[in-house]
XYZ file of C-alpha atoms in Angstrom:
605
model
C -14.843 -0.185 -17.906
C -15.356 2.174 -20.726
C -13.356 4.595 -22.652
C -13.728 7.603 -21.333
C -11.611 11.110 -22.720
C -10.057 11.793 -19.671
C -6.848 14.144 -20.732
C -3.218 11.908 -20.760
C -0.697 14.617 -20.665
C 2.616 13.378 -22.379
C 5.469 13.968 -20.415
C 7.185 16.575 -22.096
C 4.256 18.824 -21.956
C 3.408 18.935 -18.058
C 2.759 22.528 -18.418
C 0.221 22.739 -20.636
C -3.580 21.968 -19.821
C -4.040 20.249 -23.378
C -2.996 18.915 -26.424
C -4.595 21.559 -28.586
C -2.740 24.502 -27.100
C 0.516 22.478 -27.060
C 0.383 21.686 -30.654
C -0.620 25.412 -31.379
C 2.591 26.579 -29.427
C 4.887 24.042 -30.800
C 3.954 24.498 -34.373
C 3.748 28.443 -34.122
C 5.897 29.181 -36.927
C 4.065 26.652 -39.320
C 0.520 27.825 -38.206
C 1.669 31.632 -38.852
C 2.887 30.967 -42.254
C -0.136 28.502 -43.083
C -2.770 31.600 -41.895
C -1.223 33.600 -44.697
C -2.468 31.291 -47.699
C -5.211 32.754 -49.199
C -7.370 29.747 -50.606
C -7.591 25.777 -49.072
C -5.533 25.026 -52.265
C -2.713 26.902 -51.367
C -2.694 25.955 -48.121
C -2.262 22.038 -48.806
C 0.430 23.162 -51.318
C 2.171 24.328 -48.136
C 1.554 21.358 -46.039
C 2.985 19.556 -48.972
C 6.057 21.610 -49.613
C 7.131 21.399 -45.365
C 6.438 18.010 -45.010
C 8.989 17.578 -48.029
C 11.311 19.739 -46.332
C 11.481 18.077 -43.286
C 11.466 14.221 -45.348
C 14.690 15.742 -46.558
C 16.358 17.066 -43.606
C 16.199 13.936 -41.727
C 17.630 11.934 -44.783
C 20.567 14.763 -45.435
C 21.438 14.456 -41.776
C 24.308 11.840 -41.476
C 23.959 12.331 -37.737
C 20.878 10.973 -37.137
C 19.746 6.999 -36.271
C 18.020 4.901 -39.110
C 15.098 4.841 -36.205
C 15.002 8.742 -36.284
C 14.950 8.632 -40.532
C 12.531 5.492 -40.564
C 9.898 7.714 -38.318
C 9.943 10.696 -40.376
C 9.997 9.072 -43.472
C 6.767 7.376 -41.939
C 5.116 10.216 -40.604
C 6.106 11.881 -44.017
C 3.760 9.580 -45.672
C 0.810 9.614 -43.763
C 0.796 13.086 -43.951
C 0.736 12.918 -47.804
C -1.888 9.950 -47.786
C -4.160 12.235 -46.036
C -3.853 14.989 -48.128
C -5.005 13.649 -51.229
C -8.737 13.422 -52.528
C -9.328 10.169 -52.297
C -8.646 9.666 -48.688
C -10.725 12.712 -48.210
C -13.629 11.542 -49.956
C -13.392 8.011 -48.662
C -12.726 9.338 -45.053
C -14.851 12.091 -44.778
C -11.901 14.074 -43.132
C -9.728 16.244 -45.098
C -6.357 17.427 -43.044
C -5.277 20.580 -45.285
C -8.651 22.280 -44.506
C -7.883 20.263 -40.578
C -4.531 22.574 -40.318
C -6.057 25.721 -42.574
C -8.967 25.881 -39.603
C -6.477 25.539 -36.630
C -4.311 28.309 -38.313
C -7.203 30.830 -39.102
C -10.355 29.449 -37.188
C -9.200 27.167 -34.807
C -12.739 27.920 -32.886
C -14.352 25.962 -35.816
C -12.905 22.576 -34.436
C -14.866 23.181 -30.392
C -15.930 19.468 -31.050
C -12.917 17.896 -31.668
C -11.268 16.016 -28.463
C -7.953 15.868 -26.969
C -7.270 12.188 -28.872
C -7.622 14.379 -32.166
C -5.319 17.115 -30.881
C -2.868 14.333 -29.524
C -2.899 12.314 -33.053
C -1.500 15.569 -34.924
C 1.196 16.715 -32.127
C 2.489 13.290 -32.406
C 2.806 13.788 -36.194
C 4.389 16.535 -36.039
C 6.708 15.636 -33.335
C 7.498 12.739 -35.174
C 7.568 14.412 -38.844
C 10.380 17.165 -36.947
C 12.325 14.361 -35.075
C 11.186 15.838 -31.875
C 10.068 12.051 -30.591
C 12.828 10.510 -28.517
C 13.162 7.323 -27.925
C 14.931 5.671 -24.852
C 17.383 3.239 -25.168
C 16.795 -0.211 -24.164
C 20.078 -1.570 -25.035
C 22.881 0.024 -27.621
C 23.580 -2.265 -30.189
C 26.096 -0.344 -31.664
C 29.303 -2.270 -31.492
C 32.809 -0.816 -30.516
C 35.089 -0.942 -33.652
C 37.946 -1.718 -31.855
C 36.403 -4.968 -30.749
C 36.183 -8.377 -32.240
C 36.122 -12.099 -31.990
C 35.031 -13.268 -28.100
C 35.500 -9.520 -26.654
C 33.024 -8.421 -29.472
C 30.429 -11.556 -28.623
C 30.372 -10.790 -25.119
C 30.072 -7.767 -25.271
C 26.823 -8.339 -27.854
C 25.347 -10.809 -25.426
C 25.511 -8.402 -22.571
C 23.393 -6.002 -24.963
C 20.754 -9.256 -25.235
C 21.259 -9.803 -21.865
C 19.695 -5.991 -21.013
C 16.446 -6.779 -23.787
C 15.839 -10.295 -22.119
C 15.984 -8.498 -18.719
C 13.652 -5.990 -20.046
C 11.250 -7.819 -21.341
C 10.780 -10.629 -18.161
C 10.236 -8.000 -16.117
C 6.884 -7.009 -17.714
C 6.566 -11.140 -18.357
C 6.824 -11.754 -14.417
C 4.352 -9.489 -13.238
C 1.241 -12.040 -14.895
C 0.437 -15.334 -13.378
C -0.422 -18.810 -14.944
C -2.110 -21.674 -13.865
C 0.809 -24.014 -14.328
C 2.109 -22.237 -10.439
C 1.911 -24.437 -7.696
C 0.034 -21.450 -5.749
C -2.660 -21.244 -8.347
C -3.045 -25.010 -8.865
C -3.577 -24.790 -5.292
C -6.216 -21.910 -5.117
C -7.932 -23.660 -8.142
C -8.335 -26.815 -6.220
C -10.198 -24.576 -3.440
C -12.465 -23.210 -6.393
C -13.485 -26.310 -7.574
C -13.868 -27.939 -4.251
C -16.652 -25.111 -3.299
C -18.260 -25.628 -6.748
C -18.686 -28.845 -6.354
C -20.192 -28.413 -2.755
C -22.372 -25.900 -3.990
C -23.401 -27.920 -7.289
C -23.900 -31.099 -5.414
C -21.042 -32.725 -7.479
C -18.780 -35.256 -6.650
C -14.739 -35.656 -7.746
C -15.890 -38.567 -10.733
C -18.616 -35.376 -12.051
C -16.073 -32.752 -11.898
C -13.928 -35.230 -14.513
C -17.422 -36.116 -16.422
C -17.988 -33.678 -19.444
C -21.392 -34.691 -19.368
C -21.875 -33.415 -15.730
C -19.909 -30.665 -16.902
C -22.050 -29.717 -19.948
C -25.459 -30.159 -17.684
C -24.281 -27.736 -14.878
C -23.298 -24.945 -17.172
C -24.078 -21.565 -15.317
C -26.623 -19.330 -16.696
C -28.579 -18.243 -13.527
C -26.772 -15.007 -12.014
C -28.051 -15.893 -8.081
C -26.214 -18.968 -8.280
C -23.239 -17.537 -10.564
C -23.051 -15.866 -7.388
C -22.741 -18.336 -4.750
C -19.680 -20.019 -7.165
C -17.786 -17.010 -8.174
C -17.743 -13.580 -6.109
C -19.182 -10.841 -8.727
C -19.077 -7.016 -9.036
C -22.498 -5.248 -8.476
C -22.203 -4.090 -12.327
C -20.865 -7.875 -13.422
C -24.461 -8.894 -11.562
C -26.720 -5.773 -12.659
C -25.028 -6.424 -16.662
C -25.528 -10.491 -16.211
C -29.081 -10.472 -15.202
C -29.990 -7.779 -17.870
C -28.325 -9.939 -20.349
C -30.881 -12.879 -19.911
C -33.776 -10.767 -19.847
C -32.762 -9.315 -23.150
C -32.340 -13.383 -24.093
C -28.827 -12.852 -24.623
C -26.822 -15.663 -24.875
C -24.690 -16.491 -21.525
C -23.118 -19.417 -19.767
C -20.127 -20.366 -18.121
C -18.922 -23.817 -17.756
C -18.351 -24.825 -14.265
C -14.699 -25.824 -14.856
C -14.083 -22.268 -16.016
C -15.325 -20.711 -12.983
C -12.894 -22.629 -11.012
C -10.136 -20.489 -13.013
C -11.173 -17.617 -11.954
C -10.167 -15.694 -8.435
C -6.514 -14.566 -6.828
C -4.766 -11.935 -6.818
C -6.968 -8.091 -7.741
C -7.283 -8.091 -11.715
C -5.628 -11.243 -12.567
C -8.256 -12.456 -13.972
C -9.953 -10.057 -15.434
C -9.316 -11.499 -19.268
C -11.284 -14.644 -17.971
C -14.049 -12.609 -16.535
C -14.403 -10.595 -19.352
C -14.729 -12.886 -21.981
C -18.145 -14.342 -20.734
C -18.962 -11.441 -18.035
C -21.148 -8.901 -20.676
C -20.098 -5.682 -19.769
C -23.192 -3.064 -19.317
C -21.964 -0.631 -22.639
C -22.030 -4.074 -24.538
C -25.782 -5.415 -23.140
C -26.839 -1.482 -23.678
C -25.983 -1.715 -27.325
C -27.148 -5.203 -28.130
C -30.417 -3.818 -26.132
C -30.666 -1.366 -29.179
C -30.777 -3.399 -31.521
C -32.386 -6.138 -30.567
C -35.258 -6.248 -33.106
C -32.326 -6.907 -35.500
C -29.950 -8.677 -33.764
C -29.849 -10.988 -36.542
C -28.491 -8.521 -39.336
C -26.904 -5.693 -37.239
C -24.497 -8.169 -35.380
C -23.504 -10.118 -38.179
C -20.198 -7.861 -38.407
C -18.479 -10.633 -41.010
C -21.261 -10.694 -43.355
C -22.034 -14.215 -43.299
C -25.232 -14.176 -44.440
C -23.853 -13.393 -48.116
C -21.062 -15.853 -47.993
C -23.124 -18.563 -47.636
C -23.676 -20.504 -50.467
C -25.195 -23.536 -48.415
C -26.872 -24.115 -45.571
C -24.186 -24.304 -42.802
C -21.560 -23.268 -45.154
C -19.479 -20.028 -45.028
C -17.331 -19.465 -48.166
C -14.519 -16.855 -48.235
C -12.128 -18.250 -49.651
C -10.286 -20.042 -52.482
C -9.859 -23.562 -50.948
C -10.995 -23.596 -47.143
C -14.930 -23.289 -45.883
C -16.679 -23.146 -42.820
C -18.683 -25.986 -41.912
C -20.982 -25.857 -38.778
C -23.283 -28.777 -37.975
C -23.866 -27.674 -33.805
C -24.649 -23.549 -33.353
C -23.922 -23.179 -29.909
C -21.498 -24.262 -27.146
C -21.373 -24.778 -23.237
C -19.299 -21.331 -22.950
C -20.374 -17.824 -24.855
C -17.111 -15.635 -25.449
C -18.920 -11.927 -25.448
C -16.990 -10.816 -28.095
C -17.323 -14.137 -30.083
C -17.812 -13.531 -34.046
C -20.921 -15.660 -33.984
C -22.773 -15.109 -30.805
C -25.413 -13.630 -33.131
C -26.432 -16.774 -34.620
C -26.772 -18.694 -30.863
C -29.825 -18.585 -28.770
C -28.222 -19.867 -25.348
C -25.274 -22.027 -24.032
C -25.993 -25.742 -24.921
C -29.394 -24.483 -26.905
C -31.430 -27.284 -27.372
C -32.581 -27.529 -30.865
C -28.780 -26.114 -31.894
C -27.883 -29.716 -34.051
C -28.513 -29.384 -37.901
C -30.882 -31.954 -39.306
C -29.238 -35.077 -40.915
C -30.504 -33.555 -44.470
C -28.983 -30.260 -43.900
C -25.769 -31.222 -42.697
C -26.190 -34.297 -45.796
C -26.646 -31.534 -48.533
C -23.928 -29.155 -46.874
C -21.596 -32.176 -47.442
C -22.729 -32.876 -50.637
C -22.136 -29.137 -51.875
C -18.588 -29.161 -50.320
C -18.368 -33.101 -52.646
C -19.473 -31.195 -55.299
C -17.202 -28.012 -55.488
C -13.527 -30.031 -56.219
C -11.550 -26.452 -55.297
C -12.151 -26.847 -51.364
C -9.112 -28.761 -50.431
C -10.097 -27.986 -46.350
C -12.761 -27.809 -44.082
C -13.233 -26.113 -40.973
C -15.948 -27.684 -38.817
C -16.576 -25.110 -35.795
C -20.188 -23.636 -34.936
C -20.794 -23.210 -32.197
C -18.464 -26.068 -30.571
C -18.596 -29.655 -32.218
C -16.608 -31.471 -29.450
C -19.497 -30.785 -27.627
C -21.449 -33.400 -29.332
C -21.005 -37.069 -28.745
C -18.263 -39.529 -29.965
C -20.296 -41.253 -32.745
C -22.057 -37.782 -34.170
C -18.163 -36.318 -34.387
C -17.058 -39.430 -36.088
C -19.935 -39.800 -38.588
C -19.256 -35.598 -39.703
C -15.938 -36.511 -39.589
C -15.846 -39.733 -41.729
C -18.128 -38.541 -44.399
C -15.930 -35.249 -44.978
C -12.892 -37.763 -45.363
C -14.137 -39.619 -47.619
C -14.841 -36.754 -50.242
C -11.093 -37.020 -52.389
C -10.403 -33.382 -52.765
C -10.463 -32.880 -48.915
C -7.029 -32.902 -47.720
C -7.209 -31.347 -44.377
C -10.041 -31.391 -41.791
C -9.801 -28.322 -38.974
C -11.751 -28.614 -35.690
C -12.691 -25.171 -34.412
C -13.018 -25.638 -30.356
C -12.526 -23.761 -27.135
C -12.795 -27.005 -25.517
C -9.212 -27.624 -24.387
C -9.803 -23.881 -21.917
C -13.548 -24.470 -21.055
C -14.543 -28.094 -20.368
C -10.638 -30.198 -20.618
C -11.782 -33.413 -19.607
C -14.246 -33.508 -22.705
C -10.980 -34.414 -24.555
C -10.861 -38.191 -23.498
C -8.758 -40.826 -24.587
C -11.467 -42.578 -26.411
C -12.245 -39.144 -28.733
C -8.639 -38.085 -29.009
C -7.892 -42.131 -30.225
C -11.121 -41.232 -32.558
C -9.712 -38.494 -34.250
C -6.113 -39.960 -34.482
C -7.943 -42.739 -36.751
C -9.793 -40.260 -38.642
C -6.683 -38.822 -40.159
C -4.242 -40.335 -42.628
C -0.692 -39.487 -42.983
C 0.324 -38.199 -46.571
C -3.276 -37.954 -47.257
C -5.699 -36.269 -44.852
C -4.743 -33.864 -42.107
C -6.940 -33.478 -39.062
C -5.959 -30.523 -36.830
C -7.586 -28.934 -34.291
C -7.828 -24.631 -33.706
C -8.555 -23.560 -30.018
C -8.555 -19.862 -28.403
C -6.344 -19.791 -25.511
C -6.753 -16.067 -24.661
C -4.332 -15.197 -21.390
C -1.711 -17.189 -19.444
C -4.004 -17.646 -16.578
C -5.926 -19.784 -18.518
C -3.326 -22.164 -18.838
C -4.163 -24.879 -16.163
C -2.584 -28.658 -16.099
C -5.964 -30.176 -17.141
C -5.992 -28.155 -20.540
C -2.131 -29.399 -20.548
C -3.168 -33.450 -20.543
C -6.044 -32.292 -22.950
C -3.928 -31.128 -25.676
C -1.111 -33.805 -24.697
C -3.760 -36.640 -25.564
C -4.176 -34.813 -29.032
C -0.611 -34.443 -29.918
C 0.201 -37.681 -28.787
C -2.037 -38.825 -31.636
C -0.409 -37.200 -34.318
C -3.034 -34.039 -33.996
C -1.427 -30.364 -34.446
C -2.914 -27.986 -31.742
C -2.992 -24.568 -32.774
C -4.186 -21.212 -30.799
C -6.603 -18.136 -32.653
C -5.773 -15.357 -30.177
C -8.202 -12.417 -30.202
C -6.203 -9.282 -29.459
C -8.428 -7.332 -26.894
C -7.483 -4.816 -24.021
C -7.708 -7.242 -20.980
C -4.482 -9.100 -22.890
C -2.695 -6.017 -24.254
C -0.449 -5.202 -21.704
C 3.692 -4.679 -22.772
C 4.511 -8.550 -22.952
C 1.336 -9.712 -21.896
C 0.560 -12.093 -25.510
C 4.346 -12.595 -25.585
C 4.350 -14.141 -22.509
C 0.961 -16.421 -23.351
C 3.078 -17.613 -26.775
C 5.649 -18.336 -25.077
C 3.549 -20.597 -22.551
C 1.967 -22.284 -25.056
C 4.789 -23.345 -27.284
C 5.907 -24.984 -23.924
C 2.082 -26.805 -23.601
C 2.417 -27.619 -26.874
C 0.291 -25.433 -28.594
C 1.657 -23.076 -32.052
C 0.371 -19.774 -31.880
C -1.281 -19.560 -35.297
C -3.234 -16.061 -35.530
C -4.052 -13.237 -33.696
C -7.072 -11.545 -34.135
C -7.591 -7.903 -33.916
C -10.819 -7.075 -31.601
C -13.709 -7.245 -33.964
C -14.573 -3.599 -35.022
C -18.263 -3.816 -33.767
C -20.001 -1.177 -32.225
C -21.413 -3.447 -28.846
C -17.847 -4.666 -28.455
C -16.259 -0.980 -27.723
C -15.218 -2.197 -24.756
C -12.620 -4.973 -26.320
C -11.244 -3.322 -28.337
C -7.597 -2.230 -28.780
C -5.940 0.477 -31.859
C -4.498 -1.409 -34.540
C -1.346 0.945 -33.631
C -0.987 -1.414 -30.504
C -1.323 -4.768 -31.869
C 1.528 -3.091 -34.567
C 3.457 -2.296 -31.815
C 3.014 -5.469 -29.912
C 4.187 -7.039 -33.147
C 7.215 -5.320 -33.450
C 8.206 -4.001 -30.081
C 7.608 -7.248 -28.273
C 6.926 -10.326 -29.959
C 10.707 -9.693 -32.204
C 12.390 -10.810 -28.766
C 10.845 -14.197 -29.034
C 12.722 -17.301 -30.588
C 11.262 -18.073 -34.324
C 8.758 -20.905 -32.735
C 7.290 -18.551 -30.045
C 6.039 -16.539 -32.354
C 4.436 -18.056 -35.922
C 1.762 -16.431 -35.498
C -0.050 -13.903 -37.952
C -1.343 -10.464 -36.704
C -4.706 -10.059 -38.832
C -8.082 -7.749 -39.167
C -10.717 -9.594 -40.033
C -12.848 -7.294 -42.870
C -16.417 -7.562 -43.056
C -17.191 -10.259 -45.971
C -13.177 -9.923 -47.270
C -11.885 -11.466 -44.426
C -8.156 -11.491 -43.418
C -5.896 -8.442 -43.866
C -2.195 -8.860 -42.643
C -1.706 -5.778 -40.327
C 2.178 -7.001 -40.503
C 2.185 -6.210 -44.180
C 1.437 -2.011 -44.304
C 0.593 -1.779 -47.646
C -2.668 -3.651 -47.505
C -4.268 -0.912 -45.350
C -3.914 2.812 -45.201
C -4.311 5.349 -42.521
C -6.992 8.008 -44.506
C -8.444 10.168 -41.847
C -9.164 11.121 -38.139
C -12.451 11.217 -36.734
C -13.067 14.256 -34.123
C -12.390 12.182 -31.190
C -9.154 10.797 -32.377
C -10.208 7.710 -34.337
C -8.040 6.823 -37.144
C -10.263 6.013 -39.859
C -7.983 3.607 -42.537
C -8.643 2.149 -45.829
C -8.446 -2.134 -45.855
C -7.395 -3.659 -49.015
C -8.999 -7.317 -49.973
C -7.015 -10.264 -49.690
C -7.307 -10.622 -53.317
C -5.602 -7.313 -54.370
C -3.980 -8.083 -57.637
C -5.374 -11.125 -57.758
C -9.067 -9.817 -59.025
C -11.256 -6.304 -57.661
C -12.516 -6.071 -55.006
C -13.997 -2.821 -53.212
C -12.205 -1.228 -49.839
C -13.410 -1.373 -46.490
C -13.362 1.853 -44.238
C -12.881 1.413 -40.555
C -12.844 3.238 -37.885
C -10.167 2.672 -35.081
C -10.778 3.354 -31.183
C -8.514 6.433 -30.473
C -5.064 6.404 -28.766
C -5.508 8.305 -25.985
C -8.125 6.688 -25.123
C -6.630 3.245 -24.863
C -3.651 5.115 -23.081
C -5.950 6.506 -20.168
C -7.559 3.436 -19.733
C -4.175 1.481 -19.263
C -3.272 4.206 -16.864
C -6.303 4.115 -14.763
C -5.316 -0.054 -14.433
C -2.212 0.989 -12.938
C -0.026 1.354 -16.465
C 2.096 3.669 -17.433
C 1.432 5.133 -20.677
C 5.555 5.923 -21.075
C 6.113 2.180 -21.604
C 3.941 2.564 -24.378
C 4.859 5.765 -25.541
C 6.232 4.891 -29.757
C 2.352 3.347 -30.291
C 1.527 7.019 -31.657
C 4.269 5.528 -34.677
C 2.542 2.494 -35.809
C 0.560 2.648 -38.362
């Protein structure tokens, strides 16, 4: 599915055919006065002077909410981060000359789509209190009530959230349901058939890692696939594209229309994605590697952002290719043969991480290490414990959702004895992306780790086949009861192939605040983030380490990402461009959505 500019009218404005002529008719008295400056100069000086006059009619208006202030104080800002020169120059957008052109030229802006027009009515709206906002429960209490009246009458008021928000929870499925256990059994059953596999080689990780799927024709005897899931597939591996699904994972997949559509997405390539990694394939290498890696490497195997954490990655590939996966640039296939370092390069990447005294943890991921044997996992292991300044050891794995039964007794016991209370941590990082995943095999795999004393903890990666209202509330939530913390979630890489993925950072605000506040404390630990390009992680939670700068004619935000290190030492910006709004909001609708359950993402920024 791709994002297409098909015209979301907003409820209020049935009547009108777009968002350019409703913004033009709403805002006719600003627009009038605005095509009387006589220069770009005075114009902004009258942008400037209304938005202060509206900032300070909502805040000398005792009448209205602390919401209704909030938003135009908001909106208030934005506007004036826009308007001055260095958001212009870094954005390439400037809004005073924006408004000047739609009040004196408005034929100048032909190219600009309705996201762009939609972006500015919102401000407005929002800057003029015109954005109403309904009710999901009045908190306001009755000052004639108190003690147990007062409670009750407060937990009702809970009562209506919780209500609220399990009836967006209940409409997705999980694997833990008696129905789909059942349905999975039937999966697996004509897998096996079709495999030649018996019960003990559905339960052997070994079996599992040899039958990994690449070939579409008998992808397609396993799992029933689209004619574009096919035609993108088998264009995928003629462009050498890395692909492979486990068989386990295939056995996930199925039921009801569209509940699985996170699973098939992850390792289905969508065509827009195969088109663009089709254009640059004669430099895969550099173009894809959105993160930079290449100059944070100090080492061989090494990645280096950081103060006291690294990246250490002895195996590049895994049984299982996640499409949107950070690294997929660096693998050749799914269980590549030649993907093991050499025992000198992982020796000197060892010795470099003995040598530098600041790294106090170590992330060994790839690729997948659990997918190598017991006694290669225990010698990596072993020699990174024994360096004194290591005090915590973090295995990067997808394991526990793509091939459970590779977490045996005899590697979770391993890896128990590795660490050391007081002394050496060993934890273990998976990506658990959508409640169907959850399955009662994954369940006994992380069990087994806990069990030892291992922490499980989940990297979420925020696209939109999880970004439904309550959809990643309702997968925390799950795994806190599986035993798994949520520990970060990841907004959809910003890269080009990956359009497809990708969600505005407005939602994932919104999610944040709208959705994952109704959660207990433990639900919901963990930390919405944009990973930069060589930077690394911004807090999206914490506004003012990014800025909203510009708009791009089809209704991109462009904003402004502060380092991690800001006032710690310089550091240069990174400009991004988002996906637009509307865009996202059409494409929930044509999934059966509607866009007026997600109607305040227009005020997150």
């Amino acid at each position: 599915m791709t994002q297409e500019n098909v015209l979301f009218e907003a409820t209020e404005t049935q009547e009108h055919s777009s968002f350019f002529h409703t913004l033009l008719e709403e805002e006719t008295e600003f627009f009038a006065t605005l095509s009387h400056c006589k220069s770009l100069e005075d114009a902004k000086q009258h942008i400037t002077d209304h938005v202060a006059l509206w900032e300070h009619q909502a805040f000398s208006n005792e009448n209205r909410s602390i919401d209704e202030v909030s938003r135009v104080r908001d909106c208030a800002s934005q506007f004036r981060s826009m308007l001055t020169e260095r958001a212009e120059k870094a954005s390439g957008f400037s809004l005073a000359e924006t408004l000047y052109e739609l009040a004196t030229e408005p034929q100048r802006l032909k190219n600009c789509k309705p996201g762009f027009f939609a972006e500015l009515l919102f401000l407005f709206r929002g800057l003029e209190n015109r954005f109403k906002v309904e009710d999901k429960a009045d908190f306001r209490m009755d000052n004639e009530l108190s003690g147990r009246d007062a409670s009750l009458k407060r937990s009702n008021q809970l009562d209506r959230l919780a209500e609220m928000s399990d009836f967006f929870m209940n409409r997705y499925r999980h694997g833990l349901e008696p129905e789909i256990v059942e349905l999975r059994e039937k999966n697996k059953q004509h897998i096996l058939e079709v495999l030649q596999g018996t019960e003990k080689n559905w339960t052997d990780w070994v079996w599992q890692t040899r039958n990994v799927v690449k070939d579409p024709k008998k992808l397609d005897r396993l799992v029933s696939l689209s004619d574009t899931e096919r035609t993108s597939i088998e264009k995928a591996l003629r462009l050498n594209l890395p692909f492979g699904v486990t068989p386990f994972y295939l056995s996930l997949m199925g039921g009801e229309q569209g509940q699985d559509r996170s699973l098939r997405y992850q390792v289905f390539p969508p065509s827009q994605y195969v088109e663009t990694m089709e254009a640059h394939r004669d430099d895969l290498e550099y173009s894809m590697d959105f993160m930079g890696e290449h100059d944070t490497s100090p080492e061989d195997l090494i990645t280096r952002r950081y103060v006291g954490v690294l990246i250490l990655k002895p195996y590049n590939t895994c049984p299982q290719i996640c499409v949107y996966c950070q690294r997929n640039w660096e693998i050749d296939s799914a269980m590549a043969p030649n993907a093991m370092a050499s025992p000198e390069e992982l020796e000197r990447a060892i010795e470099w991480i003995a040598e530098h005294p600041s790294i106090h943890e170590v992330l060994v991921t790839g690729g997948d290490p659990l997918i190598l044997g017991d006694g290669r996992i225990r010698k990596i292991l072993e020699r990174l414990a024994e360096i004194d300044s290591i005090e915590r050891i973090r295995i990067g794995t997808r394991i526990p959702v793509t091939m459970p039964m590779r977490i045996t007794s005899e590697l979770a016991d391993m890896l128990g004895e590795i660490r050391d209370p007081g002394r050496l941590a060993l934890d273990v990082v998976t990506h658990i992306q959508h409640p169907y995943e959850i399955n009662p095999d994954m369940v006994l795999a992380v069990d087994r780790l806990r069990t030892r004393g291992i922490m499980v903890y989940n990297q979420m990666v925020y696209t939109f086949f999880n970004s439904r209202r309550f959809e990643a509330s309702y997968l925390r939530r799950l795994l806190k009861r599986v035993g798994v913390d949520p520990y970060y979630t990841f907004n959809a890489k910003g890269k080009e192939e990956t359009v497809d993925y990708r969600v505005p950072i407005a939602r994932l605000l919104q999610e944040q605040k709208e959705e994952t506040r109704l959660s207990p404390g433990l639900a919901r630990t963990d930390e919405a983030v944009f990973n930069v390009p060589l930077l690394g992680k911004n807090y999206l939670r914490a506004n003012q380490y990014h800025d909203w700068i510009g708009l791009a004619p089809d209704g991109s935000r462009i904003f402004e990402f502060h380092p991690w290190e800001r006032n710690i030492a310089k550091q240069d910006t990174y400009v991004y461009q988002d996906v637009p709004i509307l865009s996202y909001l059409n494409r929930l609708q044509n999934i059966g959505e509607n866009p007026d359950d997600y109607s305040t993402i227009w005020y997150y920024f």
